Short mmCIF file of C-alpha atoms in Angstrom, two decimals:
data_model
loop_
_atom_site.label_atom_id
_atom_site.label_comp_id
_atom_site.label_asym_id
_atom_site.label_seq_id
_atom_site.Cartn_x
_atom_site.Cartn_y
_atom_site.Cartn_z
CA MET A 1 14.30 16.84 -24.48
CA PRO A 2 16.93 19.32 -23.19
CA GLY A 3 18.66 18.66 -19.90
CA PHE A 4 18.17 20.40 -16.57
CA ALA A 5 20.65 22.36 -14.49
CA ALA A 6 21.15 24.19 -11.21
CA THR A 7 24.08 26.06 -9.71
CA LEU A 8 25.02 25.51 -6.07
CA ASN A 9 28.03 26.98 -4.26
CA GLY A 10 29.52 28.05 -7.57
CA THR A 11 29.24 24.60 -9.17
CA ARG A 12 26.86 24.02 -12.08
CA TYR A 13 25.15 20.64 -11.98
CA VAL A 14 23.61 19.32 -15.20
CA PHE A 15 21.10 16.45 -15.39
CA ALA A 16 20.82 14.86 -18.80
CA ASP A 17 17.08 14.16 -18.78
CA LEU A 18 14.01 13.93 -16.56
CA LYS A 19 14.93 10.44 -15.40
CA ALA A 20 18.31 11.62 -14.19
CA LEU A 21 16.81 14.67 -12.50
CA LEU A 22 14.24 12.63 -10.57
CA ALA A 23 16.79 9.98 -9.59
CA CYS A 24 19.30 12.51 -8.28
CA ALA A 25 16.57 14.41 -6.38
CA SER A 26 15.52 11.28 -4.51
CA PRO A 27 16.57 10.82 -0.89
CA LEU A 28 19.46 8.38 -0.66
CA ARG A 29 18.51 4.72 -0.95
CA SER A 30 20.49 1.62 -1.68
CA GLY A 31 18.35 0.51 -4.63
CA ASP A 32 19.17 3.61 -6.65
CA GLN A 33 22.82 3.18 -5.77
CA LEU A 34 22.63 -0.44 -6.95
CA ALA A 35 21.13 0.78 -10.24
CA GLY A 36 23.88 3.37 -10.63
CA ILE A 37 21.48 6.31 -10.87
CA ALA A 38 21.63 7.89 -7.39
CA ALA A 39 23.17 11.30 -6.75
CA GLU A 40 26.90 10.95 -6.12
CA THR A 41 27.00 13.59 -3.38
CA ASP A 42 24.58 15.34 -1.06
CA GLU A 43 25.36 18.60 -2.86
CA GLN A 44 24.37 17.11 -6.21
CA ARG A 45 21.15 15.87 -4.59
CA VAL A 46 20.33 19.37 -3.34
CA ALA A 47 21.05 20.84 -6.79
CA ALA A 48 18.69 18.30 -8.35
CA LYS A 49 15.98 19.28 -5.87
CA MET A 50 16.50 22.94 -6.79
CA ALA A 51 16.14 22.22 -10.50
CA LEU A 52 13.13 19.98 -9.88
CA ALA A 53 11.41 22.63 -7.76
CA ASP A 54 11.51 25.05 -10.70
CA LEU A 55 10.08 22.54 -13.20
CA PRO A 56 6.48 23.23 -14.32
CA LEU A 57 4.03 20.45 -13.50
CA ARG A 58 2.85 20.56 -17.12
CA HIS A 59 6.27 19.29 -18.20
CA PHE A 60 5.36 15.80 -16.99
CA LEU A 61 2.53 15.61 -19.53
CA ASP A 62 4.97 16.00 -22.42
CA ASP A 63 8.10 14.16 -21.24
CA ALA A 64 7.40 10.44 -20.73
CA LEU A 65 9.98 8.62 -18.63
CA ILE A 66 9.24 5.40 -20.52
CA PRO A 67 8.06 5.83 -24.13
CA TYR A 68 4.31 5.64 -24.77
CA GLU A 69 4.79 3.13 -27.58
CA GLU A 70 6.85 0.74 -25.42
CA ASP A 71 4.95 0.57 -22.15
CA GLU A 72 1.26 -0.02 -21.38
CA VAL A 73 1.59 1.61 -17.95
CA THR A 74 2.74 4.81 -19.65
CA ARG A 75 -0.23 4.56 -22.01
CA LEU A 76 -2.59 4.04 -19.08
CA ILE A 77 -1.21 7.11 -17.32
CA ALA A 78 -1.43 9.32 -20.40
CA ASP A 79 -4.80 8.11 -21.65
CA SER A 80 -6.54 8.35 -18.26
CA HIS A 81 -5.26 11.81 -17.32
CA ASP A 82 -8.12 14.15 -16.35
CA ALA A 83 -7.20 17.59 -17.69
CA ALA A 84 -10.15 19.30 -16.01
CA ALA A 85 -9.18 17.94 -12.60
CA PHE A 86 -5.58 19.05 -13.20
CA ALA A 87 -6.54 22.60 -14.18
CA PRO A 88 -6.45 24.18 -10.66
CA VAL A 89 -2.72 23.39 -10.30
CA ALA A 90 -1.69 23.35 -13.97
CA HIS A 91 0.11 26.70 -13.65
CA LEU A 92 2.33 25.60 -10.76
CA THR A 93 5.91 24.42 -10.64
CA VAL A 94 6.78 21.34 -8.58
CA GLY A 95 8.01 23.55 -5.74
CA GLU A 96 4.88 25.70 -5.83
CA PHE A 97 2.79 22.54 -5.84
CA ARG A 98 4.48 21.43 -2.63
CA ASP A 99 3.67 24.77 -1.02
CA TRP A 100 0.04 24.51 -2.16
CA LEU A 101 -0.31 20.96 -0.82
CA LEU A 102 0.76 22.22 2.61
CA SER A 103 -1.61 25.19 2.51
CA TYR A 104 -5.07 25.46 4.06
CA GLN A 105 -6.55 25.62 0.55
CA ALA A 106 -5.51 22.03 -0.08
CA ASP A 107 -8.14 20.48 2.14
CA THR A 108 -9.69 17.03 1.95
CA GLY A 109 -12.27 17.99 -0.66
CA ALA A 110 -9.78 19.79 -2.88
CA LEU A 111 -7.33 16.91 -2.81
CA ALA A 112 -10.04 14.38 -3.68
CA LYS A 113 -11.08 16.44 -6.72
CA LEU A 114 -7.48 16.87 -7.79
CA ALA A 115 -6.47 13.20 -7.64
CA PRO A 116 -7.62 12.18 -11.18
CA GLY A 117 -5.61 15.09 -12.60
CA LEU A 118 -2.31 14.04 -11.10
CA THR A 119 0.13 11.70 -12.80
CA PRO A 120 2.42 9.44 -10.79
CA GLU A 121 5.46 11.34 -12.00
CA MET A 122 4.07 14.64 -10.69
CA VAL A 123 3.32 13.08 -7.33
CA ALA A 124 6.70 11.35 -7.09
CA ALA A 125 8.43 14.61 -7.98
CA VAL A 126 6.71 16.69 -5.33
CA SER A 127 7.33 14.03 -2.67
CA LYS A 128 11.07 14.32 -3.33
CA LEU A 129 10.90 17.94 -2.14
CA MET A 130 9.07 17.03 1.08
CA ARG A 131 10.40 16.34 4.53
CA ASN A 132 8.89 13.44 6.45
CA GLN A 133 6.61 15.81 8.36
CA ASP A 134 5.32 17.21 5.04
CA LEU A 135 4.47 13.70 3.84
CA ILE A 136 2.56 13.07 7.06
CA ALA A 137 0.70 16.39 6.95
CA VAL A 138 -0.41 16.03 3.33
CA ALA A 139 -1.43 12.38 3.65
CA ALA A 140 -3.48 13.16 6.77
CA LYS A 141 -5.64 15.49 4.68
CA CYS A 142 -6.44 12.78 2.11
CA ARG A 143 -9.50 10.61 2.68
CA VAL A 144 -10.15 7.56 0.47
CA ILE A 145 -13.18 5.45 1.41
CA THR A 146 -13.85 1.98 -0.01
CA GLY A 147 -16.13 -0.89 0.89
CA PHE A 148 -16.93 -4.57 0.48
CA ARG A 149 -18.39 -6.00 3.72
CA THR A 150 -16.71 -3.34 5.83
CA THR A 151 -16.35 0.36 5.12
CA LEU A 152 -12.69 1.39 5.16
CA GLY A 153 -11.00 4.78 5.29
CA LEU A 154 -13.54 6.67 7.40
CA PRO A 155 -12.29 9.42 9.73
CA GLY A 156 -11.25 8.21 13.16
CA ARG A 157 -10.82 4.62 11.99
CA LEU A 158 -7.81 2.35 11.56
CA ALA A 159 -8.38 -0.99 9.85
CA SER A 160 -6.14 -4.03 9.92
CA ARG A 161 -5.30 -7.07 7.86
CA LEU A 162 -5.13 -10.30 9.82
CA GLN A 163 -2.35 -12.37 8.24
CA PRO A 164 -2.49 -15.94 9.67
CA ASN A 165 0.15 -17.49 7.43
CA HIS A 166 1.51 -20.99 8.00
CA PRO A 167 4.55 -22.59 6.33
CA THR A 168 2.58 -25.68 5.27
CA ASP A 169 -0.91 -24.10 5.02
CA ASP A 170 -1.93 -26.25 7.99
CA ALA A 171 -5.58 -25.56 8.82
CA GLU A 172 -5.14 -25.81 12.60
CA GLY A 173 -2.13 -23.50 12.58
CA ILE A 174 -3.99 -20.95 10.49
CA ALA A 175 -7.07 -21.22 12.70
CA ALA A 176 -4.99 -20.63 15.85
CA ALA A 177 -3.48 -17.45 14.38
CA LEU A 178 -6.91 -16.38 13.16
CA LEU A 179 -8.40 -16.77 16.64
CA ASP A 180 -5.52 -14.85 18.18
CA GLY A 181 -6.02 -11.95 15.77
CA LEU A 182 -9.78 -11.76 16.15
CA LEU A 183 -9.44 -11.52 19.93
CA PHE A 184 -7.30 -8.41 19.44
CA GLY A 185 -9.87 -6.91 17.05
CA ILE A 186 -7.73 -7.49 13.96
CA GLY A 187 -9.16 -8.39 10.55
CA ASP A 188 -11.60 -5.64 9.55
CA ALA A 189 -9.67 -4.79 6.38
CA VAL A 190 -9.24 -8.41 5.32
CA ILE A 191 -8.32 -11.83 6.61
CA GLY A 192 -5.61 -12.59 4.09
CA ILE A 193 -3.50 -15.74 3.80
CA ASN A 194 -0.30 -15.91 1.76
CA PRO A 195 -0.48 -19.53 0.58
CA ALA A 196 2.63 -21.67 0.81
CA THR A 197 1.92 -22.95 -2.71
CA ASP A 198 0.07 -21.40 -5.62
CA SER A 199 -2.15 -24.45 -5.99
CA VAL A 200 -5.79 -24.11 -7.06
CA PRO A 201 -7.04 -26.98 -4.84
CA ASP A 202 -5.10 -25.68 -1.83
CA GLY A 203 -6.38 -22.16 -2.42
CA ILE A 204 -9.96 -23.40 -2.57
CA ARG A 205 -9.44 -25.38 0.65
CA LEU A 206 -8.20 -22.27 2.44
CA LEU A 207 -11.02 -20.11 1.06
CA ASP A 208 -13.62 -22.66 2.12
CA MET A 209 -12.16 -22.74 5.63
CA LEU A 210 -12.22 -18.95 5.93
CA GLU A 211 -15.74 -18.80 4.53
CA THR A 212 -16.98 -21.41 6.99
CA ILE A 213 -15.54 -19.48 9.94
CA ARG A 214 -16.81 -16.14 8.63
CA GLN A 215 -20.34 -17.44 8.21
CA ARG A 216 -20.34 -19.43 11.46
CA PHE A 217 -19.58 -16.31 13.51
CA GLU A 218 -21.21 -13.83 11.11
CA ILE A 219 -17.99 -11.81 10.87
CA PRO A 220 -18.43 -8.72 8.68
CA THR A 221 -15.14 -8.81 6.86
CA GLN A 222 -13.65 -10.07 3.61
CA SER A 223 -11.23 -12.93 3.08
CA CYS A 224 -8.49 -13.40 0.52
CA VAL A 225 -6.01 -16.08 -0.41
CA LEU A 226 -3.16 -14.10 -1.92
CA ALA A 227 -2.63 -16.36 -4.90
CA HIS A 228 -1.61 -15.26 -8.38
CA VAL A 229 -4.44 -13.58 -10.28
CA THR A 230 -4.64 -16.47 -12.75
CA THR A 231 -5.02 -18.89 -9.84
CA SER A 232 -7.83 -16.73 -8.44
CA LEU A 233 -9.54 -16.82 -11.83
CA GLN A 234 -9.40 -20.60 -11.83
CA MET A 235 -10.74 -20.73 -8.29
CA MET A 236 -13.68 -18.53 -9.28
CA GLN A 237 -14.35 -20.71 -12.30
CA ARG A 238 -14.62 -23.68 -9.90
CA GLY A 239 -17.12 -21.87 -7.69
CA ALA A 240 -14.79 -20.94 -4.82
CA PRO A 241 -15.98 -18.20 -2.42
CA VAL A 242 -13.58 -15.49 -3.65
CA ASP A 243 -14.18 -12.10 -2.04
CA LEU A 244 -11.09 -10.17 -3.19
CA VAL A 245 -8.71 -10.78 -6.07
CA PHE A 246 -5.09 -10.19 -5.07
CA GLN A 247 -2.08 -9.36 -7.19
CA SER A 248 1.38 -7.85 -6.77
CA ILE A 249 1.89 -5.08 -9.31
CA ALA A 250 4.73 -2.85 -10.50
CA GLY A 251 5.22 0.41 -12.38
CA THR A 252 6.38 -0.83 -15.79
CA GLU A 253 4.93 -3.22 -18.34
CA ALA A 254 8.12 -5.29 -18.27
CA ALA A 255 8.07 -5.63 -14.47
CA ASN A 256 4.43 -6.67 -14.56
CA ARG A 257 5.30 -9.28 -17.19
CA GLY A 258 7.82 -10.55 -14.65
CA PHE A 259 4.86 -11.01 -12.29
CA GLY A 260 3.05 -12.88 -15.08
CA ILE A 261 0.38 -10.21 -15.56
CA ASP A 262 -0.80 -7.40 -17.78
CA LEU A 263 -3.68 -4.93 -17.58
CA ALA A 264 -5.97 -7.21 -19.57
CA ILE A 265 -5.73 -10.12 -17.10
CA LEU A 266 -6.39 -7.73 -14.20
CA ARG A 267 -9.55 -6.49 -15.94
CA GLU A 268 -10.69 -10.05 -16.56
CA ALA A 269 -10.25 -10.92 -12.90
CA GLN A 270 -12.00 -7.76 -11.72
CA ASP A 271 -14.98 -8.49 -13.96
CA ALA A 272 -15.16 -12.07 -12.68
CA ALA A 273 -15.09 -10.98 -9.03
CA LEU A 274 -17.68 -8.26 -9.60
CA GLY A 275 -19.91 -10.88 -11.20
CA LEU A 276 -20.00 -12.86 -7.95
CA LYS A 277 -21.71 -9.93 -6.16
CA ARG A 278 -20.43 -11.00 -2.74
CA GLY A 279 -20.05 -7.53 -1.24
CA THR A 280 -22.69 -6.03 1.06
CA VAL A 281 -21.65 -2.40 1.61
CA GLY A 282 -19.56 -1.88 -1.52
CA SER A 283 -18.14 -3.44 -4.67
CA ASN A 284 -14.39 -2.79 -4.45
CA VAL A 285 -13.03 -6.27 -5.18
CA MET A 286 -9.31 -5.85 -5.90
CA TYR A 287 -6.37 -6.02 -3.50
CA PHE A 288 -2.93 -4.92 -4.69
CA GLU A 289 0.50 -5.05 -3.08
CA THR A 290 3.54 -3.07 -4.18
CA GLY A 291 7.04 -2.30 -2.94
CA GLN A 292 9.93 -0.06 -3.90
CA GLY A 293 12.56 -1.99 -5.84
CA SER A 294 10.35 -4.54 -7.57
CA ALA A 295 11.07 -3.22 -11.07
CA LEU A 296 14.79 -3.01 -10.41
CA SER A 297 14.86 -6.57 -9.07
CA ALA A 298 13.26 -7.69 -12.35
CA ASN A 299 15.73 -5.65 -14.42
CA ALA A 300 12.73 -3.75 -15.76
CA HIS A 301 13.32 -0.26 -14.37
CA HIS A 302 14.35 1.56 -17.58
CA GLY A 303 16.81 3.67 -15.60
CA VAL A 304 14.03 5.24 -13.52
CA ASP A 305 14.47 5.60 -9.75
CA GLN A 306 12.65 3.08 -7.58
CA GLN A 307 10.39 5.55 -5.79
CA THR A 308 9.03 7.01 -9.03
CA LEU A 309 8.39 3.51 -10.36
CA GLU A 310 6.57 2.65 -7.13
CA VAL A 311 4.21 5.57 -7.68
CA ARG A 312 3.64 4.46 -11.28
CA ALA A 313 2.41 1.15 -9.83
CA TYR A 314 -0.28 3.16 -8.06
CA ALA A 315 -1.58 4.29 -11.45
CA VAL A 316 -2.13 0.63 -12.29
CA ALA A 317 -3.97 0.11 -9.00
CA ARG A 318 -6.08 3.26 -9.45
CA ALA A 319 -7.50 1.96 -12.72
CA PHE A 320 -9.21 -0.93 -10.90
CA LYS A 321 -10.86 0.86 -7.95
CA PRO A 322 -9.35 -1.47 -5.31
CA LEU A 323 -10.60 -2.05 -1.80
CA LEU A 324 -7.03 -2.23 -0.52
CA VAL A 325 -3.55 -1.26 -1.66
CA ASN A 326 -0.49 -1.68 0.49
CA THR A 327 3.21 -1.23 0.11
CA VAL A 328 5.20 -4.05 1.70
CA VAL A 329 7.76 -1.45 2.50
CA GLY A 330 10.80 -3.31 3.85
CA PHE A 331 10.11 -6.77 2.49
CA ILE A 332 12.44 -6.83 -0.53
CA GLY A 333 15.51 -6.25 1.65
CA PRO A 334 18.49 -3.97 2.25
CA GLU A 335 19.61 -4.11 -1.37
CA TYR A 336 16.75 -1.67 -2.03
CA LEU A 337 16.11 -0.01 1.35
CA PHE A 338 19.23 -0.43 3.42
CA ASP A 339 18.27 0.63 6.93
CA ALA A 340 15.51 1.95 9.16
CA LYS A 341 15.99 5.52 7.95
CA GLN A 342 15.37 4.47 4.35
CA ILE A 343 12.47 2.15 5.28
CA ILE A 344 10.70 4.81 7.34
CA ARG A 345 11.12 7.40 4.61
CA ALA A 346 9.87 4.99 1.93
CA GLY A 347 6.82 4.03 3.97
CA LEU A 348 5.82 7.67 4.43
CA GLU A 349 6.46 8.41 0.74
CA ASP A 350 4.44 5.46 -0.48
CA HIS A 351 1.48 6.23 1.77
CA CYS A 352 1.38 9.92 0.87
CA CYS A 353 1.84 9.38 -2.87
CA GLY A 354 -0.81 6.68 -3.02
CA LYS A 355 -3.28 8.84 -1.13
CA LEU A 356 -2.64 11.82 -3.44
CA LEU A 357 -3.51 9.59 -6.41
CA GLY A 358 -6.78 8.61 -4.72
CA LEU A 359 -5.85 5.16 -3.41
CA PRO A 360 -6.92 3.46 -0.15
CA MET A 361 -3.36 3.03 1.09
CA GLY A 362 -2.17 0.67 3.76
CA VAL A 363 1.34 -0.33 4.74
CA ASP A 364 2.97 -3.56 5.81
CA VAL A 365 5.38 -2.05 8.33
CA CYS A 366 8.12 -4.61 7.98
CA TYR A 367 11.76 -5.48 7.50
CA THR A 368 13.93 -8.51 6.80
CA ASN A 369 16.35 -9.79 9.40
CA HIS A 370 19.42 -8.82 7.36
CA ALA A 371 18.38 -5.15 7.17
CA GLU A 372 19.77 -2.52 9.53
CA ALA A 373 16.45 -2.16 11.38
CA ASP A 374 14.63 -3.54 14.39
CA GLN A 375 11.20 -3.56 15.99
CA ASP A 376 11.70 -0.16 17.63
CA ASP A 377 12.06 1.31 14.14
CA MET A 378 8.83 -0.35 13.08
CA ASP A 379 7.10 1.13 16.14
CA SER A 380 8.20 4.56 14.96
CA LEU A 381 6.95 4.06 11.40
CA MET A 382 3.67 2.56 12.63
CA THR A 383 3.00 5.56 14.87
CA LEU A 384 3.89 8.05 12.14
CA LEU A 385 1.57 6.29 9.70
CA GLY A 386 -1.24 6.26 12.25
CA THR A 387 -0.83 10.02 12.60
CA ALA A 388 -0.80 10.32 8.80
CA GLY A 389 -4.19 8.59 8.51
CA VAL A 390 -3.14 5.27 7.01
CA ASN A 391 -6.19 3.20 5.96
CA PHE A 392 -4.92 -0.10 7.34
CA LEU A 393 -1.92 -1.93 8.75
CA ILE A 394 -0.93 -5.58 8.53
CA ALA A 395 -0.42 -7.71 11.63
CA VAL A 396 0.89 -11.24 12.20
CA PRO A 397 1.22 -13.37 15.36
CA GLY A 398 4.07 -12.04 17.48
CA ALA A 399 5.21 -9.70 14.66
CA ASP A 400 7.03 -12.68 13.10
CA ASP A 401 5.73 -14.20 9.87
CA VAL A 402 6.82 -17.83 10.13
CA MET A 403 5.98 -18.57 6.50
CA LEU A 404 7.43 -15.53 4.68
CA ASN A 405 10.30 -15.16 7.18
CA TYR A 406 10.17 -11.44 7.80
CA GLN A 407 9.23 -9.13 10.67
CA SER A 408 6.03 -7.10 10.66
CA LEU A 409 3.64 -5.78 13.34
CA SER A 410 1.93 -7.88 15.98
CA PHE A 411 -1.78 -7.89 16.80
CA HIS A 412 -1.19 -6.02 20.06
CA ASP A 413 0.84 -3.36 18.21
CA VAL A 414 -2.22 -2.36 16.18
CA LEU A 415 -4.50 -2.55 19.22
CA GLY A 416 -2.08 -0.33 21.15
CA LEU A 417 -1.95 2.20 18.33
CA ARG A 418 -5.74 2.36 18.18
CA HIS A 419 -5.81 3.11 21.91
CA LEU A 420 -3.00 5.66 21.68
CA LEU A 421 -4.49 7.64 18.80
CA LYS A 422 -8.13 7.00 19.72
CA LEU A 423 -8.83 5.19 16.48
CA ARG A 424 -11.50 2.53 16.02
CA PRO A 425 -12.02 -0.45 13.71
CA ALA A 426 -14.33 -0.28 10.68
CA PRO A 427 -17.91 0.38 11.89
CA GLU A 428 -19.39 -2.93 10.77
CA PHE A 429 -16.56 -4.87 12.41
CA GLU A 430 -16.74 -2.75 15.56
CA ALA A 431 -20.43 -3.57 15.87
CA TRP A 432 -19.57 -7.28 15.57
CA LEU A 433 -16.98 -6.96 18.33
CA GLY A 434 -19.71 -5.48 20.49
CA ARG A 435 -22.09 -8.33 19.72
CA MET A 436 -19.35 -10.80 20.64
CA GLY A 437 -18.86 -9.14 24.02
CA MET A 438 -15.32 -8.03 23.17
CA LEU A 439 -15.71 -4.31 23.90
CA SER A 440 -15.47 -2.74 27.33
CA GLU A 441 -18.15 -0.42 28.72
CA ASP A 442 -16.39 2.62 27.27
CA GLY A 443 -16.43 1.01 23.82
CA ARG A 444 -12.75 0.14 23.73
CA LEU A 445 -11.30 -3.29 22.94
CA PRO A 446 -9.17 -4.49 25.85
CA PRO A 447 -6.45 -7.11 25.40
CA PRO A 448 -8.13 -10.54 25.46
CA ALA A 449 -8.45 -12.31 28.79
CA ALA A 450 -7.93 -16.04 29.09
CA ASP A 451 -11.41 -16.49 30.55
CA SER A 452 -13.28 -14.06 28.29
CA ALA A 453 -16.73 -14.92 27.01
CA ALA A 454 -15.60 -14.07 23.50
CA LEU A 455 -12.75 -16.58 23.70
CA ARG A 456 -15.12 -19.29 24.94
CA ARG A 457 -17.55 -18.48 22.15
CA LEU A 458 -14.89 -18.60 19.43
CA ILE A 459 -13.15 -21.77 20.57
CA SER A 460 -16.46 -23.58 20.86
CA TYR A 461 -16.46 -23.88 17.08
CA GLU A 462 -15.83 -27.36 15.75
#
């Protein structure tokens, strides 16, 4: 394919191919610099955005970043494209598409109908032309509703994942964190444990413990042990109470091979989980996590920028109708997102792009301790995402995951955001909180008191 060019301040900038154009149009981030594909100057970045703005959206249907014959993710994207859904915007350039997304015509209904017609590359491209406020405004208009035992994504709701990890998978330690989270109204999206080992017996033990607690207190939620998909398959084969199948995914076939997966094994796991028929209000049984930089860290990026590859991962997720998808935005480290500015931008990009593709997006608002970020920065991203209509957030005791050794949000952070933005938990979970005596007379969930009836009821379990 011919190259692309734009002239700025008398200098003509030429970009050899679509990969180079997209990489140079991306906001600055350390991962693209590490890969040697980032724009060398701010002026070159602006020129790339100018050239990208004039590119017809149709171009992405004919110019594959990774060849169709070499990559099953590319084949999935091409073969599942809905031309009829794409038709309303097929005549637009990338810049015109941005303008349309910000218009009154692009309302919730229109965006939902459009989603099957958009490819990840189109969505990544238009996000590169957006300011942070644009990403928030567009995402806030997207509504993606899913269900298993709770209904997620409804207007006026903010769900949460309760993450009671423990460095040795100790049952008492996990139970203490679980109790703490429930008292703050956390856990309506999922109670999800990252196991310290990927052991089938240990995974079954943890699932049995969560299932016992869930049934004992009749908690309307879903549990998940975030083991490898093949481990989850073995646990289901042994009769374990698997609600959701988890897997980390990426945007290239080679990166997914690095995770030990392909599309076929994901389909097998989805079919197995659907066969258990454990859901009550819906049958979305998959849970996916992603993060910018995963393909680069596996040396499987094909010279494509990390944000575009992240959005390609969402095409993989979309094919399996998941209950939950979240980007673990700052988890990989400063080699890929150097500081708070890059982490905040990436979180807003990931959420908006996933929503445009029709995914129930959540975010793990997080950072590692060697990144140039702190908890104030996470407060900012959390609040921006709440305004943008994020489906769910992840919370851990004290904002400090003692098993994975990174910083996230605390239980009271999510509770505070719900109060600030007048958002409520999933309806089924909210009703349970009411039955447990955990809601005040005005229907809000106060911070737990040491002598609360709910606390006495929960700790009475043996």
